[in-house]
CSV table of C-alpha atoms (C1' of nucleotides) in Angstrom, one decimal:
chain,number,residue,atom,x,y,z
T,1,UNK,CA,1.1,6.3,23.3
T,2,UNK,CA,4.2,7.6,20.8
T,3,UNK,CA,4.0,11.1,20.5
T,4,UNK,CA,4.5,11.1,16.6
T,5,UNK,CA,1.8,10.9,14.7
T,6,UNK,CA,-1.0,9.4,15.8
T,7,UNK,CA,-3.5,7.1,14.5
T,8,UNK,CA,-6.3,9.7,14.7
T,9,UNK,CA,-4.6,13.2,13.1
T,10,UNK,CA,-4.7,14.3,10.1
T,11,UNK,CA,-2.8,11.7,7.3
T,12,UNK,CA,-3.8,8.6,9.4
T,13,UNK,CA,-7.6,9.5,9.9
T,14,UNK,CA,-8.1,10.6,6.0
T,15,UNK,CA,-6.7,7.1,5.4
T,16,UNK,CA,-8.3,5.0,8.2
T,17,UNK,CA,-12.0,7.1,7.1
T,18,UNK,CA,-11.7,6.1,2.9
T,19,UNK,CA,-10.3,2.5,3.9
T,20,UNK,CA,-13.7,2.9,6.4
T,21,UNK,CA,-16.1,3.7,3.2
T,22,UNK,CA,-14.9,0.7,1.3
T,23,UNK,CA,-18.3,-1.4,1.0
T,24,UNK,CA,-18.5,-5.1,2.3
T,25,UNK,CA,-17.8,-7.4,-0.6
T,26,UNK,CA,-15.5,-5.5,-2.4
T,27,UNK,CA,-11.7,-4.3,-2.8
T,28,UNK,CA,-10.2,-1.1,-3.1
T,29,UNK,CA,-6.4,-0.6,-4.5
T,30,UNK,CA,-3.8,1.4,-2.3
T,31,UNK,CA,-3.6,3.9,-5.4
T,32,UNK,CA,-7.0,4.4,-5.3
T,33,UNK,CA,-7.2,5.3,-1.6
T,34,UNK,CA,-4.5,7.5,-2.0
T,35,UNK,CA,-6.1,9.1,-5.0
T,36,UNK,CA,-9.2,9.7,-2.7
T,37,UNK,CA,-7.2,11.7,-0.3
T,38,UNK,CA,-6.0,13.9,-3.0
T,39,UNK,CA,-2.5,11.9,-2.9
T,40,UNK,CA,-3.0,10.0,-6.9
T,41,UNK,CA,1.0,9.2,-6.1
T,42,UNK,CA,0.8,8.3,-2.5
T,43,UNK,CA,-0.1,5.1,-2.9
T,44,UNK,CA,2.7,3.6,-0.9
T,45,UNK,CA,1.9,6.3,2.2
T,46,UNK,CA,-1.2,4.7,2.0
T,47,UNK,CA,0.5,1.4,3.3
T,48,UNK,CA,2.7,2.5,5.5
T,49,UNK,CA,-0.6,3.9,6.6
T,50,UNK,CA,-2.3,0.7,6.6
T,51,UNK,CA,1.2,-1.2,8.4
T,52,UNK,CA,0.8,1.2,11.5
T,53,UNK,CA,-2.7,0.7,11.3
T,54,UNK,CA,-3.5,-0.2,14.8
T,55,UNK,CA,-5.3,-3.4,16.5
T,56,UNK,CA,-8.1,-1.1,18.2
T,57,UNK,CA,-9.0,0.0,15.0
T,58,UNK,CA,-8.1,-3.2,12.9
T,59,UNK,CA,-11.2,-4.4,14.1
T,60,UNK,CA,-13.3,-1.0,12.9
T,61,UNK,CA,-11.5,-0.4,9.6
T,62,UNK,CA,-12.0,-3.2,6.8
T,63,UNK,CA,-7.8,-3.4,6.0
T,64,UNK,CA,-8.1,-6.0,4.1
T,65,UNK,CA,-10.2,-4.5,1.3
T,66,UNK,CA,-6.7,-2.7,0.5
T,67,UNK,CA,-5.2,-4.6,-2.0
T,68,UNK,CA,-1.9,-3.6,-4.9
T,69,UNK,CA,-2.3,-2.8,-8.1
T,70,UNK,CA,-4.1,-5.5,-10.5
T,71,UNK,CA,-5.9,-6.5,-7.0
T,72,UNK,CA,-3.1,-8.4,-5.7
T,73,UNK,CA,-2.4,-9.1,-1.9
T,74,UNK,CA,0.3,-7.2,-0.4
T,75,UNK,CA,3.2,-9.4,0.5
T,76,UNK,CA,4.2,-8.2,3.9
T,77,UNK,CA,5.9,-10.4,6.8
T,78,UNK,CA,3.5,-12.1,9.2
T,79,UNK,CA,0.0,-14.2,9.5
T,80,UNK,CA,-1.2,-10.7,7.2
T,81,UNK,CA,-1.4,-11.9,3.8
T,82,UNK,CA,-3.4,-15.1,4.7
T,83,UNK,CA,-5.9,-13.6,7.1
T,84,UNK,CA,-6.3,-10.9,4.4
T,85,UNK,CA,-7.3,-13.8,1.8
T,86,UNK,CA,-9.8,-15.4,4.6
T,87,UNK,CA,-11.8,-12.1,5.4
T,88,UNK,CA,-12.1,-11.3,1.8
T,89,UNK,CA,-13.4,-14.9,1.1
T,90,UNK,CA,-15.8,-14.4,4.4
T,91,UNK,CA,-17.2,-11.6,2.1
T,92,UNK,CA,-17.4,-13.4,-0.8
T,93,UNK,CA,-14.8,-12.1,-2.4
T,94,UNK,CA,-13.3,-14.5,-4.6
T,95,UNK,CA,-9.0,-14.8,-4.5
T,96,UNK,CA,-7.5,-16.4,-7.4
T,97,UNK,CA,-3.6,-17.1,-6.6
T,98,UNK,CA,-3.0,-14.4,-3.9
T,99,UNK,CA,-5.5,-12.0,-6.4
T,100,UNK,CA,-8.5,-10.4,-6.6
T,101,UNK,CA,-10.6,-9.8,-9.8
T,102,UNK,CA,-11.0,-5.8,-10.0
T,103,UNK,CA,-13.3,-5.9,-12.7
T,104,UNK,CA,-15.4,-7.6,-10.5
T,105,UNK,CA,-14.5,-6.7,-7.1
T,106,UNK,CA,-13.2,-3.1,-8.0
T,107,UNK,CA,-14.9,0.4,-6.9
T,108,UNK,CA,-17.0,1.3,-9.4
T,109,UNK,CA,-15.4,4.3,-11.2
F,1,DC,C1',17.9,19.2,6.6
F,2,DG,C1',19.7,14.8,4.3
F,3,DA,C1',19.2,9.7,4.2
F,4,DA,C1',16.6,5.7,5.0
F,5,DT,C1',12.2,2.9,5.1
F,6,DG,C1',7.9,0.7,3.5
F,7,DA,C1',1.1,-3.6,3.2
F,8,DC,C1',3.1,1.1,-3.9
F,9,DC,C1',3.1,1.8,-9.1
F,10,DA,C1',4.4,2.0,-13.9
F,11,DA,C1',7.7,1.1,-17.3
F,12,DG,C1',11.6,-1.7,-19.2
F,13,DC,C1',14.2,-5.9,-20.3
L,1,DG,C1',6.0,-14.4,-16.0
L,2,DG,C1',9.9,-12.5,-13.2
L,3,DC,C1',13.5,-9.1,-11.9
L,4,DT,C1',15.2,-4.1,-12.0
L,5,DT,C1',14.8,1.0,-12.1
L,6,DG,C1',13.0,5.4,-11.1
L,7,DG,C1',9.5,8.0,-8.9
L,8,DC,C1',6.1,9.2,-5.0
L,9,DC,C1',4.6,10.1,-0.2
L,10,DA,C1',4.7,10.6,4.9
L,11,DT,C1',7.4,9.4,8.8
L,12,DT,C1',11.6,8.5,11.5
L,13,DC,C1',16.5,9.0,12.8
DNA sequence: CGAATGACCAAGC
DNA sequence: GGCTTGGCCATTC
């Protein structure tokens, strides 16, 4: 295991927890997560959070209820984008053009 | 400590 | 609608 920082200290585990408390069905933006941890300008932490994000806990934390701004998919290299699109449609969450309808599929305020 | 990196964001053109 | 700029944050080198 790396000896940086690790997946369940401090930054990564505020993260991994509020990612964690998204409910099934709908989306969360990476600004918003960040503004639950007290970071409303950390949004991009929040990804690089969420790119580290290990496999062990991939399957325990709902990743792909993070979405940008406007609730559009993350364009990142890999299968990522498209598995992202199939496990939100799983949940009923409908994607329109790499995009998710906030007012619909948003955290209520 | 300075510079670079990235699943970001808002504002401008 | 698409590209660019500046700003933010944590981590790495």
């Amino acid at each position: 295991m790396s000896r940086s920082a690790r997946a369940g200290d401090g930054f990564f585990a505020a993260v991994y927890q509020a990612v964690r408390a998204i409910p099934r069905g709908r989306v969360a933006t990476y600004g918003q997560v960040a503004r639950a941890l007290g970071l409303p300008r950390g949004a991009r932490a929040v990804g690089w959070a969420l790119r580290v994000l290990p496999a062990t806990l991939a399957t325990r934390v709902p990743w792909h209820r993070v979405v940008s701004a406007g609730g559009r998919i993350a364009p990142r290299a890999g299968l990522g984008p498209l598995r992202q699109r199939q496990r939100l449609l799983a949940e009923g969450v409908r994607v329109r053009k790499g995009q998710v309808d906030m007012k619909r599929y948003g955290m209520p305020a």
